[in-house]
Amino acid sequence: DAGITQSPRHKVTETGTPVTLRCHQTENHRYMYWYRQDPGHGLRLIHYSYGVKDTDKGEVSDGYSVSRSKTEDFLLTLESATSSQTSVYFCAIRDRGLDTEAFFGQGTRLTVV
Amino acid sequence: AQSVSQHNHHVILSEAASLELGCNYSYGGTVNLFWYVQYPGQHLQLLLKYFSGDPLVKGIKGFEAEFIKSKFSFNLRKPSVQWSDTAEYFCAVGGSGNTGKLIFGQGTTLQVKP
């Protein structure tokens, strides 16, 4: 398996609290992504990064922010968690070269109560 | 803008039946196309990919896909499914831009009955 670690793996948090999810890679890959997976919606791109400090919004970025201060770490922050953000969050990494495959982390199950 | 659409949301087949899952994409430039599989309780794994060249791509576990540029399609096929193919399947499109944006479809749940 590619060297991707997501933390935490499970989290329960209260509405209105900030939450940060971490994705750590040991592959030195250029691209990093955050997706959420919900039944009936597949994988939806939240934010992605194409280098240190280079990030862009995906399809469902409202209520989320990201930071990438080092190649190996990509943080996803829910600024004020809402119940609609209850989901499974996947981080993915991809090497430079547009035909390269993405490798996925094990996912973080987040429940907002 | 990039987008990808999978038309079959839930497919039920008997073992040995043939499979075809539809995938259509929208993108104005050169695309890179992927099919991923997610077995129950696991993360996504690559089945196959198309970047250029032969539009008929062969992947792992007997899967193949055909890129038809005129139809903006990249359908996944398997001649004879097995119970172990029960999983969720995702089509994805990556654009040719430098940002590496990668968009997934809604997914198709395949249930294979023994």
mmCIF file of C-alpha atoms in Angstrom, chain B residues 12-93:
data_model
loop_
_atom_site.group_PDB
_atom_site.id
_atom_site.type_symbol
_atom_site.label_atom_id
_atom_site.label_comp_id
_atom_site.label_asym_id
_atom_site.label_seq_id
_atom_site.Cartn_x
_atom_site.Cartn_y
_atom_site.Cartn_z
ATOM 1 C CA ILE B 12 -27.606 -6.941 -10.018
ATOM 2 C CA LEU B 13 -26.232 -9.859 -12.044
ATOM 3 C CA SER B 14 -25.916 -13.580 -11.703
ATOM 4 C CA GLU B 15 -22.499 -15.193 -11.806
ATOM 5 C CA ALA B 16 -21.158 -15.708 -15.352
ATOM 6 C CA ALA B 17 -23.290 -12.880 -16.742
ATOM 7 C CA SER B 18 -21.594 -10.177 -18.780
ATOM 8 C CA LEU B 19 -21.127 -6.718 -17.345
ATOM 9 C CA GLU B 20 -21.102 -3.290 -18.893
ATOM 10 C CA LEU B 21 -21.090 -0.134 -16.770
ATOM 11 C CA GLY B 22 -21.561 3.214 -18.447
ATOM 12 C CA CYS B 23 -19.387 6.277 -17.925
ATOM 13 C CA ASN B 24 -19.660 9.583 -19.760
ATOM 14 C CA TYR B 25 -17.426 12.559 -19.161
ATOM 15 C CA SER B 26 -17.325 16.200 -20.009
ATOM 16 C CA TYR B 27 -14.052 18.013 -20.539
ATOM 17 C CA GLY B 28 -12.788 20.288 -23.272
ATOM 18 C CA GLY B 29 -9.206 19.096 -23.460
ATOM 19 C CA THR B 30 -7.171 15.929 -23.372
ATOM 20 C CA VAL B 31 -8.476 13.594 -20.712
ATOM 21 C CA ASN B 32 -7.123 10.809 -18.615
ATOM 22 C CA LEU B 33 -9.745 8.262 -17.630
ATOM 23 C CA PHE B 34 -9.795 5.790 -14.793
ATOM 24 C CA TRP B 35 -11.946 3.068 -13.310
ATOM 25 C CA TYR B 36 -11.627 2.296 -9.621
ATOM 26 C CA VAL B 37 -13.208 -0.400 -7.494
ATOM 27 C CA GLN B 38 -14.121 -0.288 -3.823
ATOM 28 C CA TYR B 39 -14.761 -3.610 -2.126
ATOM 29 C CA PRO B 40 -16.933 -3.530 0.997
ATOM 30 C CA GLY B 41 -15.133 -1.850 3.877
ATOM 31 C CA GLN B 42 -12.057 -1.013 1.836
ATOM 32 C CA HIS B 43 -10.591 1.997 0.087
ATOM 33 C CA LEU B 44 -10.544 2.566 -3.667
ATOM 34 C CA GLN B 45 -8.173 0.614 -5.899
ATOM 35 C CA LEU B 46 -7.333 1.165 -9.550
ATOM 36 C CA LEU B 47 -8.834 -1.241 -12.098
ATOM 37 C CA LEU B 48 -7.524 0.367 -15.246
ATOM 38 C CA LYS B 49 -6.667 3.675 -16.860
ATOM 39 C CA TYR B 50 -6.553 5.323 -20.263
ATOM 40 C CA PHE B 51 -4.118 8.046 -21.164
ATOM 41 C CA SER B 52 -3.446 7.689 -24.882
ATOM 42 C CA GLY B 53 -2.986 5.068 -27.579
ATOM 43 C CA ASP B 54 -5.153 1.990 -27.966
ATOM 44 C CA PRO B 55 -8.683 2.961 -26.884
ATOM 45 C CA LEU B 56 -9.346 -0.559 -25.617
ATOM 46 C CA VAL B 57 -7.701 -0.824 -22.235
ATOM 47 C CA LYS B 58 -7.259 -4.007 -20.242
ATOM 48 C CA GLY B 59 -7.071 -3.938 -16.486
ATOM 49 C CA ILE B 60 -6.836 -6.293 -13.569
ATOM 50 C CA LYS B 61 -9.191 -9.179 -12.827
ATOM 51 C CA GLY B 62 -10.388 -9.497 -16.425
ATOM 52 C CA PHE B 63 -11.864 -6.014 -16.688
ATOM 53 C CA GLU B 64 -11.531 -3.873 -19.778
ATOM 54 C CA ALA B 65 -12.787 -0.476 -20.911
ATOM 55 C CA GLU B 66 -13.201 1.224 -24.246
ATOM 56 C CA PHE B 67 -12.569 4.923 -24.787
ATOM 57 C CA ILE B 68 -14.885 6.331 -27.469
ATOM 58 C CA LYS B 69 -13.913 9.944 -27.989
ATOM 59 C CA SER B 70 -16.884 10.811 -30.219
ATOM 60 C CA LYS B 71 -19.285 9.670 -27.516
ATOM 61 C CA PHE B 72 -17.289 11.013 -24.557
ATOM 62 C CA SER B 73 -17.597 7.557 -23.064
ATOM 63 C CA PHE B 74 -15.381 5.129 -21.196
ATOM 64 C CA ASN B 75 -17.518 2.077 -20.440
ATOM 65 C CA LEU B 76 -16.265 -0.743 -18.247
ATOM 66 C CA ARG B 77 -16.822 -4.359 -19.334
ATOM 67 C CA LYS B 78 -16.241 -7.865 -18.094
ATOM 68 C CA PRO B 79 -17.337 -10.932 -20.074
ATOM 69 C CA SER B 80 -18.196 -13.089 -17.069
ATOM 70 C CA VAL B 81 -18.620 -11.744 -13.542
ATOM 71 C CA GLN B 82 -17.904 -13.608 -10.332
ATOM 72 C CA TRP B 83 -19.410 -13.275 -6.889
ATOM 73 C CA SER B 84 -16.121 -11.690 -5.770
ATOM 74 C CA ASP B 85 -16.750 -8.778 -8.169
ATOM 75 C CA THR B 86 -19.455 -7.506 -5.830
ATOM 76 C CA ALA B 87 -18.275 -3.975 -5.100
ATOM 77 C CA GLU B 88 -18.774 -0.331 -5.956
ATOM 78 C CA TYR B 89 -17.229 0.924 -9.183
ATOM 79 C CA PHE B 90 -16.181 4.492 -9.883
ATOM 80 C CA CYS B 91 -15.262 6.193 -13.111
ATOM 81 C CA ALA B 92 -12.927 9.197 -12.862
ATOM 82 C CA VAL B 93 -11.649 11.856 -15.211
#
